[in-house]
N, C-alpha and C. Protein backbone atom coordinates (compact mmCIF):
# COMPACT_ATOMS: atom_id res chain seq x y z
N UNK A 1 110.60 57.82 151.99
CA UNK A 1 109.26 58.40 151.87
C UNK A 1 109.15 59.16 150.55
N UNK A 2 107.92 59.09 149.62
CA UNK A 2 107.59 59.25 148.66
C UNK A 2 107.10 60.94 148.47
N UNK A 3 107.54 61.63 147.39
CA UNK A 3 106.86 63.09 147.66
C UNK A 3 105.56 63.07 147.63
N UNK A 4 104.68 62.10 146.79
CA UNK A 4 103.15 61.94 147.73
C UNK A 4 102.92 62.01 148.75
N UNK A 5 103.29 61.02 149.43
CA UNK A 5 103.37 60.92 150.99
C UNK A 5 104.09 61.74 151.61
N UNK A 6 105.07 62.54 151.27
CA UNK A 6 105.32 64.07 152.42
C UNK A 6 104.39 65.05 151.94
N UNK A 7 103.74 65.52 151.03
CA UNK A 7 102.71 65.92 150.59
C UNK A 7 101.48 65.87 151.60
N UNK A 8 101.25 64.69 151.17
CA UNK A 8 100.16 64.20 151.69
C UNK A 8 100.07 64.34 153.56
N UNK A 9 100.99 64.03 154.00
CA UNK A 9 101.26 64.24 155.67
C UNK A 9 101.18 65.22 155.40
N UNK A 10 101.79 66.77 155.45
CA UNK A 10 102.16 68.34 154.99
C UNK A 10 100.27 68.43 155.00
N UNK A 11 99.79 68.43 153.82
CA UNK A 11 98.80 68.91 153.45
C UNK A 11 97.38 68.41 155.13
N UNK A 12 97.59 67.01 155.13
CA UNK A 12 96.59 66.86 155.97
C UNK A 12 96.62 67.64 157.55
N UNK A 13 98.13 67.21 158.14
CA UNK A 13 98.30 68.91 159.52
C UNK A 13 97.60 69.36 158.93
N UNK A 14 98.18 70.37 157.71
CA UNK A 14 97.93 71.63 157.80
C UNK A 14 96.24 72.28 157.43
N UNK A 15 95.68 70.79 156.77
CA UNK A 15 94.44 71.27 156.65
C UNK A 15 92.69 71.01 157.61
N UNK A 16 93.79 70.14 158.86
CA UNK A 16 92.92 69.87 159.90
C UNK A 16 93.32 71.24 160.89
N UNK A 17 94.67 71.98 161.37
CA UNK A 17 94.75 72.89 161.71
C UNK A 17 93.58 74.16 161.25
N UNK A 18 93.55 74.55 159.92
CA UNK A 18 92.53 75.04 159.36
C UNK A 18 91.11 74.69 159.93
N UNK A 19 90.97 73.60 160.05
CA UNK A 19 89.21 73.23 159.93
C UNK A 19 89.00 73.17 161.33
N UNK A 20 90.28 73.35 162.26
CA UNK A 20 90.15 73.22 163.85
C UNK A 20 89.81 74.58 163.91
N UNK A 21 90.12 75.72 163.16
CA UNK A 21 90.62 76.96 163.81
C UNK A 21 89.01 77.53 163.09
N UNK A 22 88.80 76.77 161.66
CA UNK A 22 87.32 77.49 161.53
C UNK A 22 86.32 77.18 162.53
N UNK A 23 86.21 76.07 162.85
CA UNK A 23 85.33 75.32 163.93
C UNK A 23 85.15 76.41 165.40
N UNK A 24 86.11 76.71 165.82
CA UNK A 24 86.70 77.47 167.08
C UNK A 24 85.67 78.94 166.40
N UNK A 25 85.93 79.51 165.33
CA UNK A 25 85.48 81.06 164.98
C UNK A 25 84.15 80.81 164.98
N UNK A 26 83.48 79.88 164.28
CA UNK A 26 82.31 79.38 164.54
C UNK A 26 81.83 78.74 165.66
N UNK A 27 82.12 78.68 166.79
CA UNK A 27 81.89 78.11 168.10
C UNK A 27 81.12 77.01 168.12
N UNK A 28 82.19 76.23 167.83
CA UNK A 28 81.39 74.59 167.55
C UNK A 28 81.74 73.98 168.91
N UNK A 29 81.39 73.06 169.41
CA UNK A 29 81.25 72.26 170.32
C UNK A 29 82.25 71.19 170.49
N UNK A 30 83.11 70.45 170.79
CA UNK A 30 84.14 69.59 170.53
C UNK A 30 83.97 68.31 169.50
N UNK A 31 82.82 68.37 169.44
CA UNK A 31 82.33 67.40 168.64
C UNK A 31 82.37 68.22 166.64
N UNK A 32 81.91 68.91 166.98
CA UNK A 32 82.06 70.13 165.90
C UNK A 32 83.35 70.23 165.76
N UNK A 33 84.02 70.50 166.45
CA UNK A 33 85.41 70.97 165.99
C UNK A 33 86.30 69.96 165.48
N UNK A 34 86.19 68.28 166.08
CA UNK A 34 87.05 67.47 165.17
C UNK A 34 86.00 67.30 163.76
N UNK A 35 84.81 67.12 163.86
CA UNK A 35 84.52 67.15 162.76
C UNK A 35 84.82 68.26 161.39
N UNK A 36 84.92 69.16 162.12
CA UNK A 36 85.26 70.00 161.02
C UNK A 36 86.79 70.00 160.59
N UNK A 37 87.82 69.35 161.51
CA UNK A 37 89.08 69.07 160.99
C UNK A 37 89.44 67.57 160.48
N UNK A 38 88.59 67.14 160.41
CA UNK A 38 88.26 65.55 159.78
C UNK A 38 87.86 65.91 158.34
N UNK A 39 86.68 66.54 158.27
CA UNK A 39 86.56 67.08 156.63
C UNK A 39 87.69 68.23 156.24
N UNK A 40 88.04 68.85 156.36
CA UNK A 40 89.08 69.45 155.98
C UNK A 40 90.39 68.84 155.23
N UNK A 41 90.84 68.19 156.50
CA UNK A 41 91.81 67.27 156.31
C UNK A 41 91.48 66.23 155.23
N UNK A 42 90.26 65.38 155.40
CA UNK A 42 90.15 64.19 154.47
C UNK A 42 88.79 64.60 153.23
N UNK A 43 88.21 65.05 153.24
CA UNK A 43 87.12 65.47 152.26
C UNK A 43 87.88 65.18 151.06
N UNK A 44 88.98 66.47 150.58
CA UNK A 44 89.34 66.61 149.31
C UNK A 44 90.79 64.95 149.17
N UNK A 45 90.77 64.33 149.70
CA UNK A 45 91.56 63.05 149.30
C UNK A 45 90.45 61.66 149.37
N UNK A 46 89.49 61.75 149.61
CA UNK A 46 88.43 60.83 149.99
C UNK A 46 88.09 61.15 148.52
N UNK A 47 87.45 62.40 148.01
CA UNK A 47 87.19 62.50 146.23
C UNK A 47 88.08 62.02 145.86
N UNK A 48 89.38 63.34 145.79
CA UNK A 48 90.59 62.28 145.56
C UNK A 48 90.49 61.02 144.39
N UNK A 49 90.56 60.12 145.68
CA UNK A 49 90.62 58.58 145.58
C UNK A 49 89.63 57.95 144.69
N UNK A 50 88.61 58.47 145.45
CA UNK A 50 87.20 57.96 144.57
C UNK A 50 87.28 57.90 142.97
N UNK A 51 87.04 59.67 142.54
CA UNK A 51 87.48 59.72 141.30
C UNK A 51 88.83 59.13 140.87
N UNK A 52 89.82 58.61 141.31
CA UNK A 52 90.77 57.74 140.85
C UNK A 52 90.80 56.38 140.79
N UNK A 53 89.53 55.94 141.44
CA UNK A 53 89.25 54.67 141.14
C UNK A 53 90.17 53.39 142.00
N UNK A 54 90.74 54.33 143.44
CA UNK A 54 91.46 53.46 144.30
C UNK A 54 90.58 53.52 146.13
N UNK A 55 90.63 53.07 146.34
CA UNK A 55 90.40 53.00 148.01
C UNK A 55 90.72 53.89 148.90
N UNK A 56 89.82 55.13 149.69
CA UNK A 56 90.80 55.84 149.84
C UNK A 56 91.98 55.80 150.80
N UNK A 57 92.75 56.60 151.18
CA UNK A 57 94.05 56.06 152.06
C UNK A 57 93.59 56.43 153.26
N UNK A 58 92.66 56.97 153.94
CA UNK A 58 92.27 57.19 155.36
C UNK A 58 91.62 55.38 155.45
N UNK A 59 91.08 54.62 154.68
CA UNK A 59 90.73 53.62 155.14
C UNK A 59 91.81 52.18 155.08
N UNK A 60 93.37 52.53 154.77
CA UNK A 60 93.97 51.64 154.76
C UNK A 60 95.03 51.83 155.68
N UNK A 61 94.83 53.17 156.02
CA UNK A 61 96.47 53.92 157.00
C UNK A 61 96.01 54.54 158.08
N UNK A 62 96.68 54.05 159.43
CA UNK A 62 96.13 54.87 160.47
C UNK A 62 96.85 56.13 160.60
N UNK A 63 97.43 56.15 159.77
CA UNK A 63 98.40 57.58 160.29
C UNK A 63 97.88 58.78 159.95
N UNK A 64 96.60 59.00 159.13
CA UNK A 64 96.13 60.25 158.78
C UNK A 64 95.24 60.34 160.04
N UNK A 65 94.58 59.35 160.40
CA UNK A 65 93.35 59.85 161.92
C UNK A 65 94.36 60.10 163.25
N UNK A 66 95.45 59.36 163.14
CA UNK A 66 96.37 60.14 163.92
C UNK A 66 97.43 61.59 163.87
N UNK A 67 97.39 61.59 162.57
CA UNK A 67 98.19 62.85 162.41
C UNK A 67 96.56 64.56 162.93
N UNK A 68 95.57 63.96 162.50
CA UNK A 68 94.14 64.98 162.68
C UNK A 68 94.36 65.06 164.35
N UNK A 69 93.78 64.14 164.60
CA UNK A 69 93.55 64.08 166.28
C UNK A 69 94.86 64.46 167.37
N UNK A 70 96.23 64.26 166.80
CA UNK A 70 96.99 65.24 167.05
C UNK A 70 97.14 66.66 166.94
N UNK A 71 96.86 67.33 165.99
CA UNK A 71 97.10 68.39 164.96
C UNK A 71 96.30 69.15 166.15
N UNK A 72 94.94 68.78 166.43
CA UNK A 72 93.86 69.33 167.18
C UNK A 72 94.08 69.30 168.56
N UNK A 73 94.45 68.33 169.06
CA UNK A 73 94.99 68.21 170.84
C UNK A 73 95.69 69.11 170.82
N UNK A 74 96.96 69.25 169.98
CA UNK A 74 98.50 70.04 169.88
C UNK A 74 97.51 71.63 170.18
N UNK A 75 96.75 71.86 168.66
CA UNK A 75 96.26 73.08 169.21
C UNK A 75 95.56 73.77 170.18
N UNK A 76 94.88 72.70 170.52
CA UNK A 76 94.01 73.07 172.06
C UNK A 76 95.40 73.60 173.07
N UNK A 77 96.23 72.71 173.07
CA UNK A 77 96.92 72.54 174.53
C UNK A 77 97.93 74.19 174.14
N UNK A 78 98.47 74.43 172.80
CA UNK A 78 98.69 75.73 172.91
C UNK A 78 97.59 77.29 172.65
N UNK A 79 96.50 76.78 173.15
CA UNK A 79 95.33 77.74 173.45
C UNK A 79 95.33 78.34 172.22
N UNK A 80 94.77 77.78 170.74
CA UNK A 80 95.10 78.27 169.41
C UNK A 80 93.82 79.10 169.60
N UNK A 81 92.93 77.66 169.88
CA UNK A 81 91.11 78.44 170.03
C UNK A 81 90.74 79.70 170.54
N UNK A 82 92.20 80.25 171.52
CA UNK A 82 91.78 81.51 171.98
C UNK A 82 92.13 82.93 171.37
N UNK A 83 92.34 82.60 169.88
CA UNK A 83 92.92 83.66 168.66
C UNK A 83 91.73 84.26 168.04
N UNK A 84 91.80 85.56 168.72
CA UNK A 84 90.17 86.20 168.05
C UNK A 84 90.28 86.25 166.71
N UNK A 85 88.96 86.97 165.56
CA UNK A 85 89.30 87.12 164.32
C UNK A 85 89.95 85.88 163.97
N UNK A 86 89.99 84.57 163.48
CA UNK A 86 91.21 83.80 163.07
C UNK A 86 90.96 83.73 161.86
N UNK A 87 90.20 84.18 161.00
CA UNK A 87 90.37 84.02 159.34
C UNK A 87 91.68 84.89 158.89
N UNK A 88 91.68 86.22 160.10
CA UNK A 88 92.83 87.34 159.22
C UNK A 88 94.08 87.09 159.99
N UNK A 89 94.23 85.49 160.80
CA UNK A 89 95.08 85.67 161.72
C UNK A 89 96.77 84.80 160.61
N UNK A 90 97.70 84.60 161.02
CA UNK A 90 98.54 84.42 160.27
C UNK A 90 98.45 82.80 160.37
N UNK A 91 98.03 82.25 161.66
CA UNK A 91 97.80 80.52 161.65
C UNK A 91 97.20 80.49 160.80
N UNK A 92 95.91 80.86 161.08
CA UNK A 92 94.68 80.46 159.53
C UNK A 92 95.10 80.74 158.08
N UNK A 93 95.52 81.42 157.79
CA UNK A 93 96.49 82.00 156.71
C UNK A 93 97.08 80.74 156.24
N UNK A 94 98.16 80.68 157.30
CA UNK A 94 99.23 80.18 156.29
C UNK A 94 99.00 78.56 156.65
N UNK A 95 98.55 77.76 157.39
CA UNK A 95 98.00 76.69 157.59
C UNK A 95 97.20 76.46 156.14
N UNK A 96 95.95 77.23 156.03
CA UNK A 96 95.79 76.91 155.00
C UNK A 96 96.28 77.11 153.30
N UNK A 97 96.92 77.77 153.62
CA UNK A 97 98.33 78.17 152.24
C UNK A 97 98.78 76.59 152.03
N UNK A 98 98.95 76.12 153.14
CA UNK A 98 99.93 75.01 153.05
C UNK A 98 99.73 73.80 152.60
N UNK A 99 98.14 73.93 152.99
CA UNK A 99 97.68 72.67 153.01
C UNK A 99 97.08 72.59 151.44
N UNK A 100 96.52 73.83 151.12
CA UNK A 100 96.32 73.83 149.57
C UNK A 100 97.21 73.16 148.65
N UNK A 101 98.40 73.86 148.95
CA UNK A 101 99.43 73.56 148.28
C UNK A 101 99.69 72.01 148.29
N UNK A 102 99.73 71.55 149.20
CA UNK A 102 100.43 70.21 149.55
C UNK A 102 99.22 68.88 148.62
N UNK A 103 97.78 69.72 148.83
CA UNK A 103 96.92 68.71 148.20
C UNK A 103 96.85 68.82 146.79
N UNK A 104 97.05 69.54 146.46
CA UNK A 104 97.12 70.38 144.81
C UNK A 104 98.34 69.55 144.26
N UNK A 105 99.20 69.38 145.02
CA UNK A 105 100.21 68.80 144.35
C UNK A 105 99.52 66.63 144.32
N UNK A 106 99.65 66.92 145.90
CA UNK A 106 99.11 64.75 145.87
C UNK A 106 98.30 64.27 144.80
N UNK A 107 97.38 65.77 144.53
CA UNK A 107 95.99 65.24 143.38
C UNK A 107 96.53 65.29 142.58
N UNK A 108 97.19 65.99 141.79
CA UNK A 108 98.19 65.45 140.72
C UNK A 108 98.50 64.46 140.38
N UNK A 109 99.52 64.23 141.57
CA UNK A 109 100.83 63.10 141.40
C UNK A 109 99.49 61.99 141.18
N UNK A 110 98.83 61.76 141.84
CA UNK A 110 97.31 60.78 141.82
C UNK A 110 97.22 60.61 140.51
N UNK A 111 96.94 61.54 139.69
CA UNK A 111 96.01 61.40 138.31
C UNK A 111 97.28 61.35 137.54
N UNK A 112 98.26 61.78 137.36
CA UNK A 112 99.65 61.22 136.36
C UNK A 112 99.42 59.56 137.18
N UNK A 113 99.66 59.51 137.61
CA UNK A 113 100.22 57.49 138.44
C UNK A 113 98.83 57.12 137.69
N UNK A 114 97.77 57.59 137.73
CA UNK A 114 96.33 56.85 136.92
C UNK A 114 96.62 56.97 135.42
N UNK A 115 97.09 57.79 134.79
CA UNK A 115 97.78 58.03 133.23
C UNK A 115 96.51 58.92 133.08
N UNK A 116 95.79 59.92 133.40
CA UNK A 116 94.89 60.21 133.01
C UNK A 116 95.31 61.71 132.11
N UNK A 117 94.35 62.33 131.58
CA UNK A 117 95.48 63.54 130.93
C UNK A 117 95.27 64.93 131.53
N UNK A 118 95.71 65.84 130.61
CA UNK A 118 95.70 67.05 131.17
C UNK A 118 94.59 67.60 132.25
N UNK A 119 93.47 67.55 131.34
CA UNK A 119 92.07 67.92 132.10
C UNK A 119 91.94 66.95 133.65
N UNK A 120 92.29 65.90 133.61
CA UNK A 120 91.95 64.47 134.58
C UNK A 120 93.22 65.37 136.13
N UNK A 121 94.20 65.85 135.51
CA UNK A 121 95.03 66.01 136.17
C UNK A 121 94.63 67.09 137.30
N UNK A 122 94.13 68.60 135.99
CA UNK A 122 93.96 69.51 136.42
C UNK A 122 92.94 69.81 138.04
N UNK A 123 91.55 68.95 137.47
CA UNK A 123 90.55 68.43 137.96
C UNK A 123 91.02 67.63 139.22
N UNK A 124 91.58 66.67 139.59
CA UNK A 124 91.94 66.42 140.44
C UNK A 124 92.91 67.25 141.81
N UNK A 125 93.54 67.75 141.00
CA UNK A 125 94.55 68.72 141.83
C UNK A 125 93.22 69.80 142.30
N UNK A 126 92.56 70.30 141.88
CA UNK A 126 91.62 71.06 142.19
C UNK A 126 90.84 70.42 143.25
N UNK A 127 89.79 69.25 142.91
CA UNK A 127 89.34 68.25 143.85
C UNK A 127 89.50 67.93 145.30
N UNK A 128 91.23 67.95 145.11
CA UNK A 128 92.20 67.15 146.28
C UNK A 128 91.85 68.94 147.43
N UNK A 129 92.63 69.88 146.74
CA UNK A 129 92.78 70.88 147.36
C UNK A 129 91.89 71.68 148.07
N UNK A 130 90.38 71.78 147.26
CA UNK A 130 89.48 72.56 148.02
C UNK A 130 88.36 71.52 147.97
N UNK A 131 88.27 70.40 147.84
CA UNK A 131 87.12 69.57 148.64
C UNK A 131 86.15 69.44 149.83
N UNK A 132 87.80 69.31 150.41
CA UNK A 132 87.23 68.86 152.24
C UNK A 132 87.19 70.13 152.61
N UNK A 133 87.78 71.18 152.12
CA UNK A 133 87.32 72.91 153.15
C UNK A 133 85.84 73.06 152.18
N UNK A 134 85.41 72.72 150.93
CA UNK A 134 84.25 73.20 150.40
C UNK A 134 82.48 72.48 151.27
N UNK A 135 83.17 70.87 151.81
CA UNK A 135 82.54 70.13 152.39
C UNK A 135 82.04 70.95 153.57
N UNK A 136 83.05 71.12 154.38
CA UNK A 136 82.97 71.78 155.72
C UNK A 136 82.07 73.01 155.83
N UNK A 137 82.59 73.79 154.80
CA UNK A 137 81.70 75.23 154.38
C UNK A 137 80.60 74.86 154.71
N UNK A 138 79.86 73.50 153.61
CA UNK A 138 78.41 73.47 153.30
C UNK A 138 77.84 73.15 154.52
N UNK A 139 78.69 72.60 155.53
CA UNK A 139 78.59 71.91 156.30
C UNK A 139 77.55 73.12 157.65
N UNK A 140 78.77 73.78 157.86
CA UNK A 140 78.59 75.10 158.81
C UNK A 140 77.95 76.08 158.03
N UNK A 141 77.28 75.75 156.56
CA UNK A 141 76.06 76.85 156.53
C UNK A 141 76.80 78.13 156.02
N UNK A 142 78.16 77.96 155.42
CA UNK A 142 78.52 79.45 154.72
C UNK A 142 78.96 79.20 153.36
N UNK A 143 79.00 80.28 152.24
CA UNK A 143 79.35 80.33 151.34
C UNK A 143 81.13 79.23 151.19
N UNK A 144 81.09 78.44 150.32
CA UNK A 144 82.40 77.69 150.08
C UNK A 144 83.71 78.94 150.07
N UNK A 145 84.69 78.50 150.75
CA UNK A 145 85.20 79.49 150.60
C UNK A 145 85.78 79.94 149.03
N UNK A 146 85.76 78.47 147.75
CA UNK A 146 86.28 78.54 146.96
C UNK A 146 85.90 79.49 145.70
N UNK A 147 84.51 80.35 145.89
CA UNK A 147 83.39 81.12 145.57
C UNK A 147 83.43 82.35 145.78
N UNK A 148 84.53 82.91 147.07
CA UNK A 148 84.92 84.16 147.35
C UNK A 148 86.00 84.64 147.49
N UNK A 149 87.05 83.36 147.67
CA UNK A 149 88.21 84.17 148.08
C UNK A 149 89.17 84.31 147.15
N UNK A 150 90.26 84.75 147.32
CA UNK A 150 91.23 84.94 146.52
C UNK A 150 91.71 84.32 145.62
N UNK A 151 91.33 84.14 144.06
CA UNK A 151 91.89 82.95 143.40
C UNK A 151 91.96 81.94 144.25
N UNK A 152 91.58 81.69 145.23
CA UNK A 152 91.94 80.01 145.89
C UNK A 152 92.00 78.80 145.21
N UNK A 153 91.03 78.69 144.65
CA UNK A 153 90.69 77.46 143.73
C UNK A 153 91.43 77.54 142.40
N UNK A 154 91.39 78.81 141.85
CA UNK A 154 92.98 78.61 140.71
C UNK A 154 94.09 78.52 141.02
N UNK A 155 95.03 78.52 142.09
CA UNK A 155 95.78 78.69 142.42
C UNK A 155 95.93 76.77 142.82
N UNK A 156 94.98 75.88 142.88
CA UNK A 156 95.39 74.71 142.92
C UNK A 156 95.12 74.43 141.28
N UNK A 157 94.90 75.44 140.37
CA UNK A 157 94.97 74.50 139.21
C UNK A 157 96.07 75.06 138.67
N UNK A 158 96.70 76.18 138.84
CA UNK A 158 97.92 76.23 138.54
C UNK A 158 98.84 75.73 139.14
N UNK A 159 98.59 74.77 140.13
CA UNK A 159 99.64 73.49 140.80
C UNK A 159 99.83 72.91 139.82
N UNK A 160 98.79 72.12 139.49
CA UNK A 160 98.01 71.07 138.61
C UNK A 160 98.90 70.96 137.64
N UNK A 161 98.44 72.17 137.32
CA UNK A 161 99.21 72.40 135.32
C UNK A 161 100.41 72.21 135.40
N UNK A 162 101.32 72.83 136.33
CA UNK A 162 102.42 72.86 136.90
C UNK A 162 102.72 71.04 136.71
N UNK A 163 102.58 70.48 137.34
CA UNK A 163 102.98 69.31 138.27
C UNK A 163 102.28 68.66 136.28
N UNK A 164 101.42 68.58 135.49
CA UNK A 164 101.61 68.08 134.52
C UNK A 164 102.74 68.40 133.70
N UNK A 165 103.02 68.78 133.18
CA UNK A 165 104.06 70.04 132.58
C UNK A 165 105.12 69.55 133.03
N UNK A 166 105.59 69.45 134.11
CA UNK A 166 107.07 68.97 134.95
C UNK A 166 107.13 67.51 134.59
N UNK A 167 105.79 66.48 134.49
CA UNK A 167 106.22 65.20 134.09
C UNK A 167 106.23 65.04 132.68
N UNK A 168 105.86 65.91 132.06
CA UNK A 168 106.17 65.51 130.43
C UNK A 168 107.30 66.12 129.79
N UNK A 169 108.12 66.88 130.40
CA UNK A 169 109.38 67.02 130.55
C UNK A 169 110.23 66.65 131.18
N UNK A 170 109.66 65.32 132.36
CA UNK A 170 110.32 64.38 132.69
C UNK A 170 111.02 65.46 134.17
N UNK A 171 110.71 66.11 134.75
CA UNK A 171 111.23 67.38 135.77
C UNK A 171 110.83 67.09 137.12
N UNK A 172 109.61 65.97 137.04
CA UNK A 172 108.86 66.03 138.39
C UNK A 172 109.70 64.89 139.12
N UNK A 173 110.18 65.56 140.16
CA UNK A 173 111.20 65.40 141.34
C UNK A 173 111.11 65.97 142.48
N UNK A 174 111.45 65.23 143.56
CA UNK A 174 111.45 66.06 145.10
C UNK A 174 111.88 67.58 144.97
N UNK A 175 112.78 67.89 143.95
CA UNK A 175 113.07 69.44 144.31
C UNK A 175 112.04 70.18 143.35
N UNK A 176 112.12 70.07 142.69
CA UNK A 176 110.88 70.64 141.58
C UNK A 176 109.88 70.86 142.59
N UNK A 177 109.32 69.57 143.36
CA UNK A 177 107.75 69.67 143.81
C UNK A 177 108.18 70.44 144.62
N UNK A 178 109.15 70.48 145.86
CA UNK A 178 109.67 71.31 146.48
C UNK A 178 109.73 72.97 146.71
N UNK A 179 110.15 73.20 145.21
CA UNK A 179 109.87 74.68 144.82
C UNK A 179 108.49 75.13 144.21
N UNK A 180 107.78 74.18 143.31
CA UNK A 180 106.25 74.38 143.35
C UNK A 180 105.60 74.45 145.09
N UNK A 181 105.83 74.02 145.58
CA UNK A 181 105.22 74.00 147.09
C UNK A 181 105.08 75.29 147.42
N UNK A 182 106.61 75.28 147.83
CA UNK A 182 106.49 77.34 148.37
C UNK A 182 106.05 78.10 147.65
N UNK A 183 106.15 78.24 145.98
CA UNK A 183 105.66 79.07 145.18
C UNK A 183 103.75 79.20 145.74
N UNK A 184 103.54 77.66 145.73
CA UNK A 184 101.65 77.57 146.29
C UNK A 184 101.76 78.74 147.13
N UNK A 185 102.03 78.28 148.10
CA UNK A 185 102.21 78.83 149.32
C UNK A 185 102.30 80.17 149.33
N UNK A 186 103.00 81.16 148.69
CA UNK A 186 103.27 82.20 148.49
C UNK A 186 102.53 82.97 148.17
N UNK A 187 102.19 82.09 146.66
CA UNK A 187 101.02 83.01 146.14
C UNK A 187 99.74 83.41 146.67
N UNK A 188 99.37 82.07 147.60
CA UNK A 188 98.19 81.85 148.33
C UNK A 188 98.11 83.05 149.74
N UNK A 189 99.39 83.26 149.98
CA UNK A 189 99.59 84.27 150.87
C UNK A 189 99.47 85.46 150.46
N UNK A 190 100.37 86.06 149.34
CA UNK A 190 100.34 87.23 148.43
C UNK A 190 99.20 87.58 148.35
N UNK A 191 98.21 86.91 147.50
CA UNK A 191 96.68 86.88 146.99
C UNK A 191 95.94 87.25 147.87
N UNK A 192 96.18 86.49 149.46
CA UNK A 192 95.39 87.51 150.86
C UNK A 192 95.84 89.01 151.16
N UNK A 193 97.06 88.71 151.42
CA UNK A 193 97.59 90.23 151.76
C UNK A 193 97.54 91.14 150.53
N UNK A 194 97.39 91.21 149.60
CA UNK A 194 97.37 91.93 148.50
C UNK A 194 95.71 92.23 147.79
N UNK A 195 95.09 91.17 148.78
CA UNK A 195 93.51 91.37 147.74
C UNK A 195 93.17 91.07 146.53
N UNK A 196 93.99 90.02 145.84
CA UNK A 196 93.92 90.11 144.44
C UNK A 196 92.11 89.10 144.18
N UNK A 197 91.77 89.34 143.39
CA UNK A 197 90.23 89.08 143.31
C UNK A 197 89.95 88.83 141.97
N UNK A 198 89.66 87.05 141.14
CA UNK A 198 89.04 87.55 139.94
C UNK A 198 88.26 88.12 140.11
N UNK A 199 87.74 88.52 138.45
CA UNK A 199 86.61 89.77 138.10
C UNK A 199 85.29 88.86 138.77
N UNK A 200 84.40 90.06 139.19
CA UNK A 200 83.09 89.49 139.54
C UNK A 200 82.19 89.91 138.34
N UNK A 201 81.19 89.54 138.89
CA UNK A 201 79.83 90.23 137.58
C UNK A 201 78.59 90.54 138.61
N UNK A 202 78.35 91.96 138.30
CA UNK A 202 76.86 92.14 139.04
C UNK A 202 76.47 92.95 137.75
N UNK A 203 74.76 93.24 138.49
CA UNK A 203 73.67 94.46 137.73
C UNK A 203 74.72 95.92 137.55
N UNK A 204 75.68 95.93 138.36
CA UNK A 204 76.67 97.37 137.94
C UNK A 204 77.53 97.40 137.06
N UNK A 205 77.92 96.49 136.47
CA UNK A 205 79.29 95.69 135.63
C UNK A 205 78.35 96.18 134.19
């Protein structure tokens, strides 16, 4: 198995877990709730693909509508839905830490395998990572989360840069991506628990 493809499995759990657990805070209906872990999960690899000019992989592989529709049973049956607050809870957290990470990296590896360059790379890794949660947002009627929260959305372009950088030094390898992973992950965690916030701009500034 290819570090795309553990990536890519990694990222989709972890980002249908997410879109199960927003669905639940928002009291969606069961119908609501896989939908919202369907975009989560596949939104940002469906661009992805598109902008890469390939087919995307939810329509050639059954294993991503099975890995979702698991992810979501699994959580029902350990009563996840019944976690009050779940934005500040540590599932929601780090589920979606993970899944950032994991797509930030696939969109990459995507746009190097297309030869595209720096910018093509960056852009994609960005794309992959906060797509399908930006989809969902618009979806349920709230601000994207990529608009308020914590560096979120830089934090997949410093994958990006990362994961370019490692192949033109010839570095990008299972352990490399490996240790970029947790680093995602980390920071994405740090950045919550710590509050870190780019600068805003209002009438007070």
């Amino acid at each position: 198995m290819t570090a795309l493809e553990i990536a890519d499995i990694i990222g989709t759990i972890s980002f249908a877990l997410s879109g199960f657990l927003i669905a639940v805070y928002y009291r969606l209906d069961i119908f609501g709730v896989f939908t919202s872990a369907f975009l989560t999960a596949f939104g940002g690899g469906i661009l992805r693909d598109v902008f890469a000019g390939k087919t995307p992989y939810i329509f050639t592989s059954e294993l991503p509508l099975i890995l979702v529709v698991s992810t979501v049973l699994i959580a029902i049956l350990f009563k996840l839905h019944k976690i009050i607050d779940i934005e500040k809870r540590w599932a929601f957290i780090v589920s979606d830490a993970i899944g950032l990470s994991s797509f930030a990296i696939t969109g990459a590896i995507i746009a190097l395998e297309k030869d595209l360059n720096f910018l093509g790379v960056v852009v994609l890794s960005f794309i992959t990572a906060v797509g399908g949660g930006t989809i969902r947002d618009a979806l349920i009627n709230r601000i994207p989360f990529i608009l308020v929260s914590e560096f979120y959305a830089t934090i997949a372009m410093i994958i990006g840069t990362i994961v370019y950088f490692l192949d033109i030094f010839e570095l990008r390898n299972i352990f490399t991506l490996s240790i970029l992973f947790v680093f995602g992950v980390l920071i994405r965690v740090l950045a919550y628990y710590k509050q870190w916030h780019l600068p805003t701009l209002s009438k007070d500034n």
